[in-house]
Short mmCIF file of C-alpha atoms in Angstrom, two decimals:
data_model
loop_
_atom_site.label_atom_id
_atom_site.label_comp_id
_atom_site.label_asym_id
_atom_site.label_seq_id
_atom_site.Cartn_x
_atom_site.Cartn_y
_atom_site.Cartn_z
CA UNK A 1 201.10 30.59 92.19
CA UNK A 2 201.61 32.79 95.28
CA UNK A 3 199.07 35.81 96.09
CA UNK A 4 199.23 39.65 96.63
CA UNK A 5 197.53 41.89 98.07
CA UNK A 6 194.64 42.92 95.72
CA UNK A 7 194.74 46.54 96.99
CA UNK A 8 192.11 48.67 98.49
CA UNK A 9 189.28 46.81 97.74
CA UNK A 10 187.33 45.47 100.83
CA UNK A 11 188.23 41.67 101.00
CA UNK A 12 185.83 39.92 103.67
CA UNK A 13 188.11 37.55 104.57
CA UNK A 14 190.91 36.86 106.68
CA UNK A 15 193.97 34.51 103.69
CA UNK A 16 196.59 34.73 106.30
CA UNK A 17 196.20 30.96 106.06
CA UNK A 18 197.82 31.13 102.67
CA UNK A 19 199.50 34.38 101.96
CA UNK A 20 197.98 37.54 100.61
CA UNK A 21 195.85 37.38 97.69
CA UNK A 22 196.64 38.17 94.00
CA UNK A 23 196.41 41.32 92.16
CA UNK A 24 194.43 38.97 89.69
CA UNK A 25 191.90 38.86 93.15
CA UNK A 26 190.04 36.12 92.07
CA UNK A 27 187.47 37.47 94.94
CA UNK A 28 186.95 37.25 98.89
CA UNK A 29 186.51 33.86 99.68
CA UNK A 30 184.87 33.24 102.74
CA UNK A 31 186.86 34.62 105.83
CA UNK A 32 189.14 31.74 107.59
CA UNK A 33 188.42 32.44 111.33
CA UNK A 34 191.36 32.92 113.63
CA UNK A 35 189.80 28.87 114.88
CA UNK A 36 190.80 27.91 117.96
CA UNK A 37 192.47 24.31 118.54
CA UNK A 38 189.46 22.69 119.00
CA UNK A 39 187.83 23.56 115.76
CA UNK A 40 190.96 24.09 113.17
CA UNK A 41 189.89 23.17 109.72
CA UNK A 42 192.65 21.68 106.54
CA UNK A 43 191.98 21.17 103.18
CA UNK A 44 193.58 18.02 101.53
CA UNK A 45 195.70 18.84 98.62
CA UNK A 46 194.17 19.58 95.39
CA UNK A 47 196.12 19.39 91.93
CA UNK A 48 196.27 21.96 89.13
CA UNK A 49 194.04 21.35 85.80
CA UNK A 50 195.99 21.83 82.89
CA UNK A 51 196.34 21.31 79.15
CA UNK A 52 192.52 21.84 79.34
CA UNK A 53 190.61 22.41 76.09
CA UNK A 54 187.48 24.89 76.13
CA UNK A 55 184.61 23.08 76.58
CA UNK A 56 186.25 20.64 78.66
CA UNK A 57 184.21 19.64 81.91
CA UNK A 58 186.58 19.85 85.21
CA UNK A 59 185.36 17.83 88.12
CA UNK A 60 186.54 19.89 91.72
CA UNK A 61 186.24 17.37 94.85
CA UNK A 62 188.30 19.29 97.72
CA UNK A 63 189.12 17.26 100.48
CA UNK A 64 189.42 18.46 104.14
CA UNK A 65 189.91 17.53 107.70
CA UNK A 66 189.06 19.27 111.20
CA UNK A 67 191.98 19.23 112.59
CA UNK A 68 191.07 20.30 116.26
CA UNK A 69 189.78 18.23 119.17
CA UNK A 70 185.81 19.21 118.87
CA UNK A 71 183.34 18.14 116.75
CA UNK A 72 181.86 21.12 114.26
CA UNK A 73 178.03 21.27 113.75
CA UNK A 74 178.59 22.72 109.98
CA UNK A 75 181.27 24.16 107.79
CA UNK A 76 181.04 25.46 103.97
CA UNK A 77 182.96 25.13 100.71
CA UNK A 78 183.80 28.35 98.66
CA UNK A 79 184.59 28.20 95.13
CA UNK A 80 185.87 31.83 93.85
CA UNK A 81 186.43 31.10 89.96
CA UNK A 82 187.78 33.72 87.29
CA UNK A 83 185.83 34.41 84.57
CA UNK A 84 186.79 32.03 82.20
CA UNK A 85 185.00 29.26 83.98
CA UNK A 86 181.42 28.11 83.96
CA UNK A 87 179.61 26.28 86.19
CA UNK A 88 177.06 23.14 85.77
CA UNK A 89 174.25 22.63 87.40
CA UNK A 90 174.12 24.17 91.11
CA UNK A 91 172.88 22.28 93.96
CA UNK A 92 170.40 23.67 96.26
CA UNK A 93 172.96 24.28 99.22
CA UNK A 94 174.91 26.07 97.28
CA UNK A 95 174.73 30.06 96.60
CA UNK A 96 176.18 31.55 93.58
CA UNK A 97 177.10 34.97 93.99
CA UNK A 98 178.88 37.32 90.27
CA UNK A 99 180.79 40.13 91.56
CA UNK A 100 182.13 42.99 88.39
CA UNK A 101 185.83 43.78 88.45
CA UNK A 102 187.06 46.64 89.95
CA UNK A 103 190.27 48.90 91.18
CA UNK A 104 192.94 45.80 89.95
CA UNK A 105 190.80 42.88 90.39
CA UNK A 106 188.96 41.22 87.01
CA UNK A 107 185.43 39.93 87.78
CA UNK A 108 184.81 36.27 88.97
CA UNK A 109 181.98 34.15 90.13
CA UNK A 110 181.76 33.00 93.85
CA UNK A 111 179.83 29.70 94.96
CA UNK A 112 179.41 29.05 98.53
CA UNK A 113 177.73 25.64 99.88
CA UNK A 114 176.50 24.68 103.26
CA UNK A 115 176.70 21.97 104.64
CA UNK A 116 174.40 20.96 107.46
CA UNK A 117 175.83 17.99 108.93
CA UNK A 118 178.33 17.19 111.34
CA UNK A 119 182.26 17.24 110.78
CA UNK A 120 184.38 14.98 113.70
CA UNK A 121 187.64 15.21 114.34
CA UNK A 122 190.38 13.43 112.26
CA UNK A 123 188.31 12.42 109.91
CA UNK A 124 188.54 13.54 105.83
CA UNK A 125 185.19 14.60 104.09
CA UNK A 126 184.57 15.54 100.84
CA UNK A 127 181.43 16.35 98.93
CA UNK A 128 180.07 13.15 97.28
CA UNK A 129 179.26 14.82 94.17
CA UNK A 130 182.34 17.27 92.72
CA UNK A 131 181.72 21.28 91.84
CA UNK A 132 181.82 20.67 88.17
CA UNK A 133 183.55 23.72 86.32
CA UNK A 134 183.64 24.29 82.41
CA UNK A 135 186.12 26.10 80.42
CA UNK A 136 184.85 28.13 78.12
CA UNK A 137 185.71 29.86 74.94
CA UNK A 138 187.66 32.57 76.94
CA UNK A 139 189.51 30.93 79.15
CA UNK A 140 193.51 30.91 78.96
CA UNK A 141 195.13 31.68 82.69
CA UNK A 142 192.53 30.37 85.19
CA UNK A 143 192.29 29.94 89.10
CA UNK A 144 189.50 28.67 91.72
CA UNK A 145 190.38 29.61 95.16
CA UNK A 146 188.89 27.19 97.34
CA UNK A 147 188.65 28.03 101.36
CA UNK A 148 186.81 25.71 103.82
CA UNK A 149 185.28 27.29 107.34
CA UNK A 150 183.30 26.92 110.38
CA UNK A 151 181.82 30.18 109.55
CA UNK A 152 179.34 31.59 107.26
CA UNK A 153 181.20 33.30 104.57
CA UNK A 154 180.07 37.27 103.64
CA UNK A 155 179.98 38.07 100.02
CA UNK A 156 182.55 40.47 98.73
CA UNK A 157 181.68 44.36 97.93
CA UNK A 158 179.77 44.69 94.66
CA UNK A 159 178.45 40.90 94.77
CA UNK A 160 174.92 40.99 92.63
CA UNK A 161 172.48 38.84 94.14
CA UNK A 162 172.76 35.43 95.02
CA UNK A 163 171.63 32.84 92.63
CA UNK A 164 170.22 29.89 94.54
CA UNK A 165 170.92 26.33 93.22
CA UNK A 166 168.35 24.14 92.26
CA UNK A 167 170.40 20.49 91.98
CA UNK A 168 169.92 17.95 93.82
CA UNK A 169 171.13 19.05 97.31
CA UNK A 170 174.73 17.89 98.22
CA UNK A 171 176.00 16.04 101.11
CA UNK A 172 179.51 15.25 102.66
CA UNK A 173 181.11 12.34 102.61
CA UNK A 174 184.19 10.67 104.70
CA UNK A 175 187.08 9.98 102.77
CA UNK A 176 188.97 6.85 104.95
CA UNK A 177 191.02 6.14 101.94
CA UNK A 178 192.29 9.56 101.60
CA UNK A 179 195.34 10.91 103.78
CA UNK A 180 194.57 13.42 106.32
CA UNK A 181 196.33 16.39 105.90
CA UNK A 182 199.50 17.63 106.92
CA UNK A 183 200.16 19.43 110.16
CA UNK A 184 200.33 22.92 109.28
CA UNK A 185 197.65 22.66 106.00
CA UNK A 186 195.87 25.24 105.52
CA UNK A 187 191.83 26.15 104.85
CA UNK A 188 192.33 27.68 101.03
CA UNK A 189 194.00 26.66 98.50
CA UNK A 190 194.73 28.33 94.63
CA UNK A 191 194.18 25.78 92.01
CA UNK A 192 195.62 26.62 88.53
CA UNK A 193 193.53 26.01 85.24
CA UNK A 194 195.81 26.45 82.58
CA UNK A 195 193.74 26.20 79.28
CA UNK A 196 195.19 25.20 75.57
CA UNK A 197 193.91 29.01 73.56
CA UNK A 198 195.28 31.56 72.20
CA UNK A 199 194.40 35.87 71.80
CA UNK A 200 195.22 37.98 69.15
CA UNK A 201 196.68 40.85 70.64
CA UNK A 202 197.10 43.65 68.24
CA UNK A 203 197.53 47.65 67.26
CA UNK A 204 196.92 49.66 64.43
CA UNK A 205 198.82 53.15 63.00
CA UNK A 206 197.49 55.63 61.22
CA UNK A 207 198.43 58.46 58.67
CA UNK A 208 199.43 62.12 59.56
CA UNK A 209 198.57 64.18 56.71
CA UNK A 210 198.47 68.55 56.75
CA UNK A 211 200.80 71.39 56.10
CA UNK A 212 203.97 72.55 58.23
CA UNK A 213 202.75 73.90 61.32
CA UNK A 214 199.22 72.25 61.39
CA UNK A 215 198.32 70.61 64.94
CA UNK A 216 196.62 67.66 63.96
CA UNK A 217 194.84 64.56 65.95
CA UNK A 218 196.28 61.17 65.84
CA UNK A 219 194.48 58.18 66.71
CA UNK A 220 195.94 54.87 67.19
CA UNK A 221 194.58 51.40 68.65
CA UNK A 222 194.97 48.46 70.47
CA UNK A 223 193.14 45.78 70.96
CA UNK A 224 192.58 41.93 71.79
CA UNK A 225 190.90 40.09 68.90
CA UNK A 226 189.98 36.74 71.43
CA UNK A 227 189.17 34.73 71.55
CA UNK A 228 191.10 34.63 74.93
CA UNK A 229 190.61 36.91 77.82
CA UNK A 230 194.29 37.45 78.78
CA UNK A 231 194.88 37.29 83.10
CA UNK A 232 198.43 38.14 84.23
CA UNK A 233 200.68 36.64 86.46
CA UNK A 234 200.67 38.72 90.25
CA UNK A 235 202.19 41.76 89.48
CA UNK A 236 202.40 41.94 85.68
CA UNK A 237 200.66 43.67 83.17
CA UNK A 238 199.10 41.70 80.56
CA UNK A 239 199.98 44.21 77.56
CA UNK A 240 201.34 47.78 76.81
CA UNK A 241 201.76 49.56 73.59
CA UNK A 242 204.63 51.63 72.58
CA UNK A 243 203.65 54.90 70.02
CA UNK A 244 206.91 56.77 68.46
CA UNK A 245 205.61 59.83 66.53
CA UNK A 246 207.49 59.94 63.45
CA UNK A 247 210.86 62.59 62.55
CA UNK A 248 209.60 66.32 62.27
CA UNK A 249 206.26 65.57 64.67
CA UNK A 250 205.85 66.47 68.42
CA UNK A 251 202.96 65.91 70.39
CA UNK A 252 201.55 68.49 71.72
CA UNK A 253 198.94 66.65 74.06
CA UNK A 254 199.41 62.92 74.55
CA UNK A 255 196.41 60.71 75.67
CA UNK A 256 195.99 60.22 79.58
CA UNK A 257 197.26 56.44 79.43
CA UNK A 258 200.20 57.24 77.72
CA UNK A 259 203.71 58.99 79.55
CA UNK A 260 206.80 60.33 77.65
CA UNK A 261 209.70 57.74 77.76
CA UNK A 262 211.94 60.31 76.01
CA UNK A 263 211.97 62.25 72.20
CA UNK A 264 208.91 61.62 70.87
CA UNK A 265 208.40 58.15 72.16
CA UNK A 266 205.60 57.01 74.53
CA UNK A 267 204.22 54.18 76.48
CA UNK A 268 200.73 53.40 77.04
CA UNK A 269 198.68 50.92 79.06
CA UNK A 270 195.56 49.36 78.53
CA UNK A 271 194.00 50.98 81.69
CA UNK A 272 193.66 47.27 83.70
CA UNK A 273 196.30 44.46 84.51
CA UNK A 274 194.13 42.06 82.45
CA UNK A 275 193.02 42.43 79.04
CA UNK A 276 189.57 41.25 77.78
CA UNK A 277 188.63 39.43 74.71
CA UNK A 278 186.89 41.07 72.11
CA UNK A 279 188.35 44.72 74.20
CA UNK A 280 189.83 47.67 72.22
CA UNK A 281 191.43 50.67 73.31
CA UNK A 282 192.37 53.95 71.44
CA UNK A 283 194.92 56.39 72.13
CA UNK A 284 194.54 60.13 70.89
CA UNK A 285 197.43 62.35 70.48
CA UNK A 286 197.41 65.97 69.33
CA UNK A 287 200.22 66.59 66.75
CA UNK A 288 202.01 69.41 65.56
CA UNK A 289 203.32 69.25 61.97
CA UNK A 290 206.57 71.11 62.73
CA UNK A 291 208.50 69.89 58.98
CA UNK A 292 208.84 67.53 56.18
CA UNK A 293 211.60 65.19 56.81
CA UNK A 294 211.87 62.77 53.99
CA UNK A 295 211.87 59.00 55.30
CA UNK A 296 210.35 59.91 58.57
CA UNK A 297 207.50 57.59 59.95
CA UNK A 298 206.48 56.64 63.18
CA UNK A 299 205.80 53.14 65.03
CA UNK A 300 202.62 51.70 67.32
CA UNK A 301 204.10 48.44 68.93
CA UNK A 302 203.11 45.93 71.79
CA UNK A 303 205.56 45.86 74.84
CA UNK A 304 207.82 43.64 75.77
CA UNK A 305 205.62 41.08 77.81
CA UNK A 306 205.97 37.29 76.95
CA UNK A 307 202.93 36.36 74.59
CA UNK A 308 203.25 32.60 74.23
CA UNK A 309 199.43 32.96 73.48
CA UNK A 310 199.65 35.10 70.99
CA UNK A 311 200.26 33.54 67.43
CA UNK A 312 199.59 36.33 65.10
CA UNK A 313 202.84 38.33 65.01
CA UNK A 314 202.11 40.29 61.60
CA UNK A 315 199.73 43.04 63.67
CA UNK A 316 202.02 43.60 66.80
CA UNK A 317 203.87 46.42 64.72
CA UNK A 318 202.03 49.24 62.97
CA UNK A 319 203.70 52.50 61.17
CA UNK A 320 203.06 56.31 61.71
CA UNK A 321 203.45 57.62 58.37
CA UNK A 322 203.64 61.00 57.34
CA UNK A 323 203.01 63.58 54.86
CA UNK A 324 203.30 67.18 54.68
CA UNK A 325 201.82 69.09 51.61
CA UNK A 326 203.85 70.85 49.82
CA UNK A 327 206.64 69.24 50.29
CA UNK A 328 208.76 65.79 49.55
CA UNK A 329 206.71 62.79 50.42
CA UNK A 330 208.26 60.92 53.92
CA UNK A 331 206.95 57.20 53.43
CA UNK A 332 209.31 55.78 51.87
CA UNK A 333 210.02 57.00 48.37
CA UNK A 334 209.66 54.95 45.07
CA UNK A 335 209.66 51.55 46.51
CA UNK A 336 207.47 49.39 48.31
CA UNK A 337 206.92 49.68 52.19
CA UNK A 338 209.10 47.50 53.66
CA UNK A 339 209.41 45.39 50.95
CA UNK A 340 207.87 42.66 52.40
CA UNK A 341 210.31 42.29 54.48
CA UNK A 342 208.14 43.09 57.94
CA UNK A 343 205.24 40.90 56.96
CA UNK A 344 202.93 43.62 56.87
CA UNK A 345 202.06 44.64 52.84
CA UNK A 346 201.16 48.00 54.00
CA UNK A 347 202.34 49.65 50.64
CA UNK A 348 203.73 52.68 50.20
CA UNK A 349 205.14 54.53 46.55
CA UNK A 350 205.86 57.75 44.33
CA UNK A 351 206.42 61.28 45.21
CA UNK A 352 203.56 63.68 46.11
CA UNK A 353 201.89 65.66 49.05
CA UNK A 354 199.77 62.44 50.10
CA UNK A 355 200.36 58.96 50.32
CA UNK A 356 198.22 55.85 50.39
CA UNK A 357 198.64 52.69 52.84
CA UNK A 358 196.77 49.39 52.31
CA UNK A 359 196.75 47.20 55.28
CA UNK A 360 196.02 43.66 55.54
CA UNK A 361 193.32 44.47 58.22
CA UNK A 362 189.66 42.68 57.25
CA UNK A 363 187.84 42.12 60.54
CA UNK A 364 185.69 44.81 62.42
CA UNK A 365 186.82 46.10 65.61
CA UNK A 366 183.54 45.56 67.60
CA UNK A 367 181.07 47.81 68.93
CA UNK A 368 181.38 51.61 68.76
CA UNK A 369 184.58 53.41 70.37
CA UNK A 370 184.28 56.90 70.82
CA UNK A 371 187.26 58.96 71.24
CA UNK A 372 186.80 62.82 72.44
CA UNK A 373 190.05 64.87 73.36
CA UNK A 374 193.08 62.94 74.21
CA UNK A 375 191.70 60.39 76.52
CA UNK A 376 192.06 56.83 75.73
CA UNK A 377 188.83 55.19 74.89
CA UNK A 378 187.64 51.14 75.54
CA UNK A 379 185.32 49.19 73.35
CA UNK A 380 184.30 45.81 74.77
CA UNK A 381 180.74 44.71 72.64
CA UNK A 382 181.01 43.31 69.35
CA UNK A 383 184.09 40.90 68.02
CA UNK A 384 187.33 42.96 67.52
CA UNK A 385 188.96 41.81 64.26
CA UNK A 386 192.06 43.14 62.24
CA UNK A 387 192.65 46.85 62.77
CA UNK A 388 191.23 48.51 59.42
CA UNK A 389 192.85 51.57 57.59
CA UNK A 390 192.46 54.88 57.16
CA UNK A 391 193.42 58.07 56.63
CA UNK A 392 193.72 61.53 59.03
CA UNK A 393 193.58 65.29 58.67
CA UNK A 394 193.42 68.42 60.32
CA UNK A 395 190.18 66.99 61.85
CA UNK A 396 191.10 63.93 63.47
CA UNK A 397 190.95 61.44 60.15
CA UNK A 398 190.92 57.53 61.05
CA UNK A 399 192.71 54.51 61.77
CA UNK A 400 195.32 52.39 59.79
CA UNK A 401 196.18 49.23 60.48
CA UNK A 402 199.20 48.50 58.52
CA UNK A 403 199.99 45.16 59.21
CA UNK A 404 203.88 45.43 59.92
CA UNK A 405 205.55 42.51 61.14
CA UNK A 406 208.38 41.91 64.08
CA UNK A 407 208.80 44.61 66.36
CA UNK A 408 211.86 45.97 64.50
CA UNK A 409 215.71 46.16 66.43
CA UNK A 410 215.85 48.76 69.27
CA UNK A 411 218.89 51.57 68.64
CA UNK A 412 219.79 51.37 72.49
CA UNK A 413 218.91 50.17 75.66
CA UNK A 414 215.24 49.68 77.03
CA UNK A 415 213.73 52.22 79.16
CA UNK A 416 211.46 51.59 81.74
CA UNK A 417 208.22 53.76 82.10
CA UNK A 418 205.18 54.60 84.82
CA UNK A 419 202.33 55.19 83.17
CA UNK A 420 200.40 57.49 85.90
CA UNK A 421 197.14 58.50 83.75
CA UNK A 422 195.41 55.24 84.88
CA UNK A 423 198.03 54.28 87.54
CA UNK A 424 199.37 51.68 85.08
CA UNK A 425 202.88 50.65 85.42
CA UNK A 426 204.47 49.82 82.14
CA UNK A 427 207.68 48.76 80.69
CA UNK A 428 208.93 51.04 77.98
CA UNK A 429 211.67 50.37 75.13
CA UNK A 430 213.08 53.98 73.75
CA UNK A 431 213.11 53.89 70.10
CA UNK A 432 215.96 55.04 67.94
CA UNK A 433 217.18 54.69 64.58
CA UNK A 434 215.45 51.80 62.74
CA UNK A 435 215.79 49.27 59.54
CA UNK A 436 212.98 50.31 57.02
#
């Protein structure tokens, strides 16, 4: 998988040796020297992991050559690994450095061994004991960047302190068996660790509920019910939700993620390219009430992105539903929801001023979100489960998940969207007339 640039963090090192690094930034790998010819280093090529099961152990031997015409007293092996990747035991050359995500880049762990031997010329090495790696329960989309050099490496910006190994100490080893590498190899290398997991990504509606006229708070939710952490490819977005206020509504302040894609119709991202497990976000609208329109409700849906992870379809459509006092009640009349038709059983019924929804929701949603004003609000602690339901009022009322099933036909063509509030770019689908 090629890399991008990964933006304005600092990177300490020089990757011209194999293009610019990802917006996934897996972290700075120790800088590859502008080496002269007598001291160019190669790594031997290393193949991708996948159909790898959590828990699985995954042995990393990197092979390399110095391909100049001098002898090097040392050289060291980096090992930048996303954060669904463990490590064994560490040996005592080795540092291990954890640096926290930031600007577009998720966190990842960096391990950086010396070796204190000599390397010659033409001749392939290898460390006579692999790096061994572990998937964990969160891994999905993995990569290890691995970068030899004649240099000491300097961490990257925000790198806690080093962890020092305590394993047996490793030593190199020549490979004669093993081809040297091609002219023109270079010192890093991405190696892919495609894992066999799945996330739940989800969202949840809610109920509008006041009199004509009333400005009322809406608060609807996404969120990422694991047990996968969810990494992009360069470039992407790993999710976006999609919030169409129902017929007779208009928003009169929309949260900071979200930006008008035309009418009443809004897309919202999730404030980073990647998504965490367990990690909820809520969006908070302020509503005006203008009128009752019989029939009208509203839709919370994910975007467009592939989700081949993602088995749960039921809770990637939730409803907006509405009702005005006073007047006729707009979810749906006398029968059923959607009749079972969307998967959901959120059920609606009867005539009245209010109207009550039942969603299929029955996890928790983790840890404590707290919502203030219209700005979108994150929950990470805790294990995010089905969206639960609720009601709303004047006040700000609650969540509810209503459990709707397939993200329902579009009316015309899809519009793309820039969501600016957290410099999230998004792809938007305009919503029109819809089967209920």
């Amino acid at each position: 998988m090629p890399f991008s640039s990964p933006g304005p963090r600092a990177v300490r090192q020089t990757a011209g040796a194999f293009g610019a690094v990802a917006l996934i930034a897996l972290c700075a790998a120790p800088a590859v020297a502008a080496d002269g010819p007598a001291t160019g280093l190669a790594l031997g090529t290393i193949a991708p992991f996948d159909k790898v099961k959590p828990g699985s152990e995954l042995p990393l031997s990197p092979t390399f050559t110095n391909t100049g015409t001098a002898a090097l007293d040392k050289v060291w092996l980096s090992y930048s690994v996303t954060r669904g990747l463990g490590q064994a035991a560490l040996p005592s050359n080795c540092l291990s450095y954890t640096v926290g995500s930031a600007d577009e880049e998720p966190g990842h762990t960096q391990v950086v061994c010396e070796f204190d031997q000599p390397v010659q010329t033409g001749v392939v090495y290898a460390p006579e004991r692999p790096l061994t790696l572990k998937a964990l329960d969160r891994a999905l989309y993995e990569h290890v960047q691995v970068t030899v050099d004649s240099s000491a490496p300097v961490p990257d910006d925000g790198a806690a302190a080093p962890v020092h190994g305590t394993a047996a100490a490793l030593k190199l080893v020549e490979r004669p068996d093993e081809k040297t590498p091609p002219a023109g190899a270079a010192a890093g290398a991405d190696v892919t660790v495609n894992v066999v997991n799945t996330a739940d990504l989800q969202v949840g509606g809610a109920q509008l509920k006041g009199k004509a006229g009333d400005t009322v708070t809406l608060r609807v939710k996404f969120a990422n019910a694991g047990p996968a952490w969810v990494q992009p490819q360069p470039g992407q977005r790993a999710a976006h939700v999609l919030v169409t206020l129902p017929e007779g509504t208009s928003a009169v302040r929309t949260d900071t993620l979200c930006t008008n894609t035309g009418a009443e119709s809004y897309a919202c991202g999730t404030g980073a390219p990647w998504v965490n497990e367990h990690e909820s976000r809520t969006y908070t609208f302020k509503v005006k009430l203008d009128k009752a329109v019989p029939g009208a409700r509203g839709y919370v849906e994910l975007g467009s992105e592939a989700r081949p992870f993602d088995h749960v379809k039921k809770n990637d459509t939730a409803r907006i539903t509405l009702a005005v006092s006073g007047g006729t009640d707009t979810t749906g009349g006398g029968s059923t929801g959607d009749g079972g038709s969307k998967g959901g059983g959120d059920s609606t019924g009867g005539t009245g001023s209010t109207t009550s929804t039942g969603g299929t929701g029955t996890g928790t949603d983790g840890g404590t979100t707290t919502t203030g004003g219209t700005t979108g609000t994150t929950s990470t602690a805790g294990t995010a489960g089905d969206l639960t339901t609720g009601g709303s009022d004047s006040t700000g009322g609650n969540l509810a998940a209503t459990g709707a099933g397939p993200a329902l036909p579009l009316a015309g063509a899809a519009a793309v969207a820039v969501v600016v509030g957290a410099g999230v770019v998004v792809a938007a689908r305009r919503r029109g007339g819809r089967e209920d």
